[in-house]
Coordinates of C-alpha atoms in Angstrom, one line a residue:
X1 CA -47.2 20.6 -20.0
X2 CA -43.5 20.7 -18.5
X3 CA -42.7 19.8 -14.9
X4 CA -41.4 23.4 -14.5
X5 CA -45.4 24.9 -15.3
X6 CA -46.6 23.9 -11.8
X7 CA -44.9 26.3 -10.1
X8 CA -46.0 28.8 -13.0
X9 CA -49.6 27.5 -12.0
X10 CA -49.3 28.0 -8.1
X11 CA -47.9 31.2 -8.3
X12 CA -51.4 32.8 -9.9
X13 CA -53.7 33.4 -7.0
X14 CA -52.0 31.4 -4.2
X15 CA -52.9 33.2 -1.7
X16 CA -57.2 33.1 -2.4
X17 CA -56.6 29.9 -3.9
X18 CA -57.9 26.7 -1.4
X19 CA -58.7 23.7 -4.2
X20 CA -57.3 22.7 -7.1
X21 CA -59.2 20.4 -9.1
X22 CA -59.7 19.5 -13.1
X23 CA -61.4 19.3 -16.6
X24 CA -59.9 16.8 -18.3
X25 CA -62.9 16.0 -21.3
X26 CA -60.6 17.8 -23.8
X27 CA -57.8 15.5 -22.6
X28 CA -56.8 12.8 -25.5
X29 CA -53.5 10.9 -25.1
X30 CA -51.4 11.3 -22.7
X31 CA -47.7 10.0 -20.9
X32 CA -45.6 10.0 -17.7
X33 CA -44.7 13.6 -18.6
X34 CA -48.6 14.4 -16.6
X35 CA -48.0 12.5 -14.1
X36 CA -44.8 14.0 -13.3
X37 CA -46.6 17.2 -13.5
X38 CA -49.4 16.4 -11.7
X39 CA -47.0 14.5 -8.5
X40 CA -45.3 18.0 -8.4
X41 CA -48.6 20.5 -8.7
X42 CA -49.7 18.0 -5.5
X43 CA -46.1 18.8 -3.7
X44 CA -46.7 22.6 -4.1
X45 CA -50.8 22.6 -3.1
X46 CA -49.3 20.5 -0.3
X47 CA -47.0 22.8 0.6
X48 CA -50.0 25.9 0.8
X49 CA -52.4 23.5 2.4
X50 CA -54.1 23.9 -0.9
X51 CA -56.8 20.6 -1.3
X52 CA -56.1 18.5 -4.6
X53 CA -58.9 17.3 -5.9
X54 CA -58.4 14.4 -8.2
X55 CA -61.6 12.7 -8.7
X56 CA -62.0 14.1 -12.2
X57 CA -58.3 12.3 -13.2
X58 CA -58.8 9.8 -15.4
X59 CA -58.5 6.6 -13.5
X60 CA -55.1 5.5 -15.0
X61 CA -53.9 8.3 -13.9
X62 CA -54.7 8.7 -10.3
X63 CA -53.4 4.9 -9.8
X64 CA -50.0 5.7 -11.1
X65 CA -50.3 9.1 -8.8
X66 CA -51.2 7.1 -5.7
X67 CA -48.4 4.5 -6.7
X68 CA -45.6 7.7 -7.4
X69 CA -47.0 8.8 -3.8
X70 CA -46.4 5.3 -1.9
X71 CA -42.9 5.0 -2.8
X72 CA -41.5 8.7 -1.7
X73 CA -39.3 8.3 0.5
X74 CA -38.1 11.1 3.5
X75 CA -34.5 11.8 3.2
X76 CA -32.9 13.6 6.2
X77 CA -29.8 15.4 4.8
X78 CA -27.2 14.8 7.2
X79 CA -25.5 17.3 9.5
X80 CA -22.9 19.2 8.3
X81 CA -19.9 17.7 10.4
X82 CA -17.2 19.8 9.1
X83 CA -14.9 19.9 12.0
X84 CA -12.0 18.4 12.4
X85 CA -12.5 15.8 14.8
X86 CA -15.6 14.2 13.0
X87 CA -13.4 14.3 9.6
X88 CA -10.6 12.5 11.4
X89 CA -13.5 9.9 13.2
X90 CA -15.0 9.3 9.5
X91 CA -11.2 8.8 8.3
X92 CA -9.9 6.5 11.0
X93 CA -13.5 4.7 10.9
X94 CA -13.3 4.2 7.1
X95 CA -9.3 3.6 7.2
X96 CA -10.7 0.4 10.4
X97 CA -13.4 -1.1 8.1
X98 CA -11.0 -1.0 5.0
X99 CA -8.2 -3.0 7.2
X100 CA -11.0 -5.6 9.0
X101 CA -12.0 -5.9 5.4
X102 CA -9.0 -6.5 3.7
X103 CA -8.1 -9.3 6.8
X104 CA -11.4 -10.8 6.1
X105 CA -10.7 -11.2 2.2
X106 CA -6.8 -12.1 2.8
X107 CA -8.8 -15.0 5.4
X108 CA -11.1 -16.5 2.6
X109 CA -8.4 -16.4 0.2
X110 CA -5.9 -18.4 2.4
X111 CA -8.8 -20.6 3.3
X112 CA -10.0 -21.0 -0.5
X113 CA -5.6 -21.6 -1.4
X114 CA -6.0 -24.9 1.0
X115 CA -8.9 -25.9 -0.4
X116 CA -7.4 -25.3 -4.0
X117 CA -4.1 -27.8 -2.9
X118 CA -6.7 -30.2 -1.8
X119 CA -7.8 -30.2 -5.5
X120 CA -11.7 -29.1 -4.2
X121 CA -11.5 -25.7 -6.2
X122 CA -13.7 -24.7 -8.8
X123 CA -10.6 -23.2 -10.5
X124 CA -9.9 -24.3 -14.5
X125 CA -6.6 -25.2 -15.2
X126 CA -6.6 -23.0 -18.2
X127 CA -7.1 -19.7 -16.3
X128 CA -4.3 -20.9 -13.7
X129 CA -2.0 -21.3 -17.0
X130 CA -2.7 -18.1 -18.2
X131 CA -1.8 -16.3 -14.9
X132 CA 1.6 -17.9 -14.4
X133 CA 2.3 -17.4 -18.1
X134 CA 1.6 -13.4 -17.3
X135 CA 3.2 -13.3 -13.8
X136 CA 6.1 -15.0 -15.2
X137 CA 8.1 -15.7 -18.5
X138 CA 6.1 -12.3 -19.7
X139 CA 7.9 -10.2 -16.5
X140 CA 11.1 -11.5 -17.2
X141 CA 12.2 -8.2 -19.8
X142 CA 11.4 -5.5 -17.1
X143 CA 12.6 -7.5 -14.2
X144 CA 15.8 -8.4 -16.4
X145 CA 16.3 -4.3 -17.0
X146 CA 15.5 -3.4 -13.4
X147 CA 17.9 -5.7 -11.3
X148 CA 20.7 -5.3 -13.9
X149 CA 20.6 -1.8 -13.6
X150 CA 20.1 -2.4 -9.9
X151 CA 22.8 -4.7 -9.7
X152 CA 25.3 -2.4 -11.4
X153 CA 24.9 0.8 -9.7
X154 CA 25.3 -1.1 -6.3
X155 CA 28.5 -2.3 -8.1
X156 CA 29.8 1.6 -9.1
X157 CA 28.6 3.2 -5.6
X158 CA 30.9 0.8 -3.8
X159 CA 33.7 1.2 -6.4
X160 CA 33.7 4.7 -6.0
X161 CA 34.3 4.3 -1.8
X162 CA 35.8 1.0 -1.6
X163 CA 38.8 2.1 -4.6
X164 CA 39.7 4.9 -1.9
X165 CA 40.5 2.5 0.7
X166 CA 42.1 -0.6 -2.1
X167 CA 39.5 -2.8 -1.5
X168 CA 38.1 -3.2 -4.5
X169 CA 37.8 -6.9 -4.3
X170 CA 35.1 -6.4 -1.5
X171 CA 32.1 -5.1 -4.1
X172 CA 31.7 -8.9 -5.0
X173 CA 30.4 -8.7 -1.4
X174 CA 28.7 -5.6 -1.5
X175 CA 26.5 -6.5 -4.3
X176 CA 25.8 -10.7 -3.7
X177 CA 25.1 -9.4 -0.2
X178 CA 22.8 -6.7 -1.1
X179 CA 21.2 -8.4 -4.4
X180 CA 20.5 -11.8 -2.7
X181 CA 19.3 -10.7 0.6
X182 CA 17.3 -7.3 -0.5
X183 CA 17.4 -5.7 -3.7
X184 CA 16.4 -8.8 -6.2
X185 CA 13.4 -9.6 -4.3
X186 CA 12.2 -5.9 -3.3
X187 CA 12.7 -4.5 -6.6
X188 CA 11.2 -7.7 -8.0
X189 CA 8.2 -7.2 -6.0
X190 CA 7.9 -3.3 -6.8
X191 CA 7.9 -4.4 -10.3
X192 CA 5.6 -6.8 -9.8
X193 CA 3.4 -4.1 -7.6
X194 CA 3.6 -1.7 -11.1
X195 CA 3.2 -4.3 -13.8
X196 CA 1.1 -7.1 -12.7
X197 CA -0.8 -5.8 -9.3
X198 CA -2.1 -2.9 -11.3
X199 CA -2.9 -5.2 -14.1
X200 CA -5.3 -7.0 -11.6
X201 CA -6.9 -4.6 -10.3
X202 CA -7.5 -3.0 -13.2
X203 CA -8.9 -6.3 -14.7
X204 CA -11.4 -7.2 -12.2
X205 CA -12.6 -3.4 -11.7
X206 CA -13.4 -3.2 -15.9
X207 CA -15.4 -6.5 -14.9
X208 CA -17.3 -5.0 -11.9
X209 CA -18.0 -1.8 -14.3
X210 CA -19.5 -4.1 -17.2
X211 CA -21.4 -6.0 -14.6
X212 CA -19.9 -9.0 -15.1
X213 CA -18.9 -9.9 -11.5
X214 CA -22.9 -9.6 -11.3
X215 CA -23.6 -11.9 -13.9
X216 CA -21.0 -14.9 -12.3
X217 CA -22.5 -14.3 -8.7
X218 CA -26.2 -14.7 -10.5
X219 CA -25.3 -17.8 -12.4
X220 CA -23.6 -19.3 -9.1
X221 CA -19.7 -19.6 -9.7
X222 CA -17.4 -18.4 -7.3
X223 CA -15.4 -15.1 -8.1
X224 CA -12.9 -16.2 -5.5
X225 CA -12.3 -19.8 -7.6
X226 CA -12.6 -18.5 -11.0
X227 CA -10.5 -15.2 -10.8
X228 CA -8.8 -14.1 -7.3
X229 CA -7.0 -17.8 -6.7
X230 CA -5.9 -18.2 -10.2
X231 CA -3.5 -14.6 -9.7
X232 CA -3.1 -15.4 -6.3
X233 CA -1.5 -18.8 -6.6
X234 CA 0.3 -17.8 -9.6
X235 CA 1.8 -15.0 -8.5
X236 CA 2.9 -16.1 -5.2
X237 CA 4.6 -19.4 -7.4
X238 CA 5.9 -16.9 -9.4
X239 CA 8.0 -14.4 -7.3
X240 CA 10.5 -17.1 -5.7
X241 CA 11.2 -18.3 -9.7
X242 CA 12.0 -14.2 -10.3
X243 CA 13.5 -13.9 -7.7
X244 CA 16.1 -16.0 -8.4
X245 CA 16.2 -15.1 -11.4
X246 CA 16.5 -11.4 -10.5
X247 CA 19.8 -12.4 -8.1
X248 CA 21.4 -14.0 -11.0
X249 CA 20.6 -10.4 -13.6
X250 CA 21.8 -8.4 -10.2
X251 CA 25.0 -9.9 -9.4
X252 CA 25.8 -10.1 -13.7
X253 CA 25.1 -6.0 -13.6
X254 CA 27.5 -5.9 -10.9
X255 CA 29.9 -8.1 -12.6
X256 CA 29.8 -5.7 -15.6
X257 CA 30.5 -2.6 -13.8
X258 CA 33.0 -4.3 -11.6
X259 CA 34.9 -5.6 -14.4
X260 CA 34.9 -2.7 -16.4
X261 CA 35.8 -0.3 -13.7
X262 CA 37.8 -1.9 -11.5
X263 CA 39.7 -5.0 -13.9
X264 CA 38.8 -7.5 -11.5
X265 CA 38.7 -10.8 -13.7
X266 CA 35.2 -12.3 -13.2
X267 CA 36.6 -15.6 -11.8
X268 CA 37.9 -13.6 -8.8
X269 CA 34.4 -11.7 -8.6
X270 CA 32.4 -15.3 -8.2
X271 CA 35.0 -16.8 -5.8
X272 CA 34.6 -13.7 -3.6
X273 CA 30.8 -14.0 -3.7
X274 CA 30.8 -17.3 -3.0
X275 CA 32.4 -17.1 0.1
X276 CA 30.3 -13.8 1.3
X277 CA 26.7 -15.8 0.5
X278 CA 25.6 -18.2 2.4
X279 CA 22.5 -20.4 1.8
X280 CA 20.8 -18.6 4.7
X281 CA 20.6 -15.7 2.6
X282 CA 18.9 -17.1 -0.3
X283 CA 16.3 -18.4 2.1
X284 CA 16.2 -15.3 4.0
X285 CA 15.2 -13.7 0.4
X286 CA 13.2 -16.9 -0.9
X287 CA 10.8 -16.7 1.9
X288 CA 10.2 -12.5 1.8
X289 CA 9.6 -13.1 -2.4
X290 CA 6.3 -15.5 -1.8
X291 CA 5.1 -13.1 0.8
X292 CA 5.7 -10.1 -1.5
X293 CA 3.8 -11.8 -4.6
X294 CA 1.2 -13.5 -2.0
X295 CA 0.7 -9.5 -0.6
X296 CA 0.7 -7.8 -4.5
X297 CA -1.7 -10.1 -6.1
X298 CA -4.1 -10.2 -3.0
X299 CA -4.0 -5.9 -2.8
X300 CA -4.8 -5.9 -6.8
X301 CA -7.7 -8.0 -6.3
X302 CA -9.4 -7.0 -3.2
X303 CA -9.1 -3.1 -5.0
X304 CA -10.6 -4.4 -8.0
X305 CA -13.2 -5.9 -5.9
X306 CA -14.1 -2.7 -4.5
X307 CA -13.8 -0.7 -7.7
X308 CA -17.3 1.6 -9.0
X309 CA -18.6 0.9 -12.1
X310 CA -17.3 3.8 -14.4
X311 CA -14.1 4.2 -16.3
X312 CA -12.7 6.8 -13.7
X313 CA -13.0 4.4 -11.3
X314 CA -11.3 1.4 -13.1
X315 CA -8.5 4.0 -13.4
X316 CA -8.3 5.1 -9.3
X317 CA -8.5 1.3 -8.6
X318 CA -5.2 0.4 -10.8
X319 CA -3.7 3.7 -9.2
X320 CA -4.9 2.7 -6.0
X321 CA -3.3 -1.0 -6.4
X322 CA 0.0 0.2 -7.6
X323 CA 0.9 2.4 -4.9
X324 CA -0.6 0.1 -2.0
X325 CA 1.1 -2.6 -3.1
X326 CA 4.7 -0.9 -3.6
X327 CA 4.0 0.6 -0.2
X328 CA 3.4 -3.0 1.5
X329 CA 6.6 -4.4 -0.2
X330 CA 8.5 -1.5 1.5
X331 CA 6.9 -1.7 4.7
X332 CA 6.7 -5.6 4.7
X333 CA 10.4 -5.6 3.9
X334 CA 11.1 -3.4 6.8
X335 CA 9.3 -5.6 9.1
X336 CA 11.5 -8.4 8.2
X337 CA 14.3 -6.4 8.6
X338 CA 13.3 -5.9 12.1
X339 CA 12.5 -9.4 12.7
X340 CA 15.7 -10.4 11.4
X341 CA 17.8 -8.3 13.1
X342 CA 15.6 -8.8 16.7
X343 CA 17.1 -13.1 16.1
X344 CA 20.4 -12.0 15.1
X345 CA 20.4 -13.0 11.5

């Protein structure tokens, strides 16, 4: 007999009707398919103050009744707060525990980083190898393509003004100025953001969906030592090396263009960058590149962390990662801006 007949049942004679109770000597074999029925012919007589009489139940029976009937639990369905001001609380409540949150994860990864150059880490080599292998020599194509095509439409915007004025000479400056000191290690870090933040999250949320974070917290090894620190510390080793690197493919696209646009001989091109960077800069630029790849691989893995378990939400948690993480680089590069310009660098 289906769930669904109990209503069929209580709807003959419901109103005369003051005690339901059974013959079951016919009854042979039967499964959880009665008991469901007979939890939900209770519910109804329950509900028209009907007495159920179970005495007659076969004794298996009635104990897996009573048992269905000592874990219900009351639900209260929540208020319908619609309006506007308790949509924006929930928002700015959710957006306050997400940031406490994320300062209390970026805390116990800092903390876990120390230990790890204490050599106190739980952390095998081998993963550490792989990350830096991936966070490095495999970024170099599409950080290569980015900050030469950066590089050399820096180079053609300033010919375009500066060839109005005969100062031509002056896009060395433009683009060692604007590569060293912003461009090579914000686009760098965008890239990263896109490519290898993603990546991260993406990882570690396909994990949490096949229950595998579950299955390294039951068998007691840390997830912060066997797969946040390795991308952490690889990344953030990583981003100073591209960023260098990303100078040197920035100031060669501008080379290109300037050459090729303006016939300034290459030689003149260096000399004139060489005396418009100063070390300064490349410190000024080393120092926002470890905070960028520190801030990229920290976002992917916290939003991995917090990924669901199905494939949607692997996908949202990669999403999610990317765009964070370019925002940060832009907003993080703004506050040094500020900070620099506040000194007078």
């Amino acid at each position: 007999m289906s769930v669904g007949a109990a209503d069929h049942i209580l709807g003959h004679d419901a109103d005369t009707a003051e005690k339901i109770s059974f013959d079951v000597k016919d009854v042979g074999r039967w499964d959880s398919g009665l008991i469901a029925f007979l939890w939900e012919l209770r519910s109804g007589a329950a509900a028209r103050d009907m007495v159920f009489d179970d005495a007659a139940l076969p004794a298996s029976a009635r104990r897996l009744l009573a048992l269905a009937s000592a874990n219900e639990i009351d639900v209260d369905v929540p208020a319908d707060n619609s309006s506007l001001s308790h949509q924006l609380g929930g928002w700015v409540i959710g957006l306050g525990g997400k940031i406490f949150g994320g300062i209390e994860f970026f805390g116990d990864v800092l903390l876990g980083s120390v230990v790890g150059l204490r050599g106190q880490l739980k952390m095998r080599a081998v993963d550490l190898l792989d990350c830096i292998l991936d966070a490095g020599s495999l970024a170099l194509p599409i950080v290569t393509i980015v900050n030469f095509l950066v590089g050399g439409i820096l180079a053609f915007v300033g010919a375009v003004q500066l060839s109005r004025f005969g100062a031509e000479i002056f896009v060395a400056n433009l683009v060692g100025i604007a590569v060293v000191r912003e461009m090579a290690a914000v686009m760098t870090g965008i890239v990263m953001a896109g490519r290898t933040g993603g990546a991260y999250a993406a990882h570690i949320a396909t994990m949490q969906s096949n229950e595998e974070i579950d299955a390294l917290n039951v068998i007691g090894i840390p997830v912060r030592d066997y797969l946040i620190l390795p991308r952490v510390l690889a990344l953030t080793a990583m981003m100073p090396l591209l960023y260098l690197y990303g100078c040197a493919i920035g100031i060669l696209g501008g080379l290109t263009v300037a050459v090729g646009m303006l016939d300034l001989t290459p030689t003149a091109f260096f000399e004139q960058i060489r005396l418009a960077i100063s070390g300064s800069q490349f410190l000024f630029g080393f120092g926002k590149s470890i905070v960028f790849g520190a801030l990229v691989a920290i976002v992917g893995c916290r939003i991995g962390l917090q990924a669901g378990r199905s494939a949607a939400d692997v996908g949202r948690a990669a999403t999610s990662a990317v765009v964070i993480g370019i925002v940060g680089v832009i907003a993080v590069d703004a506050i040094f801006a500020i900070c620099a310009n506040a000194v007078g660098f």
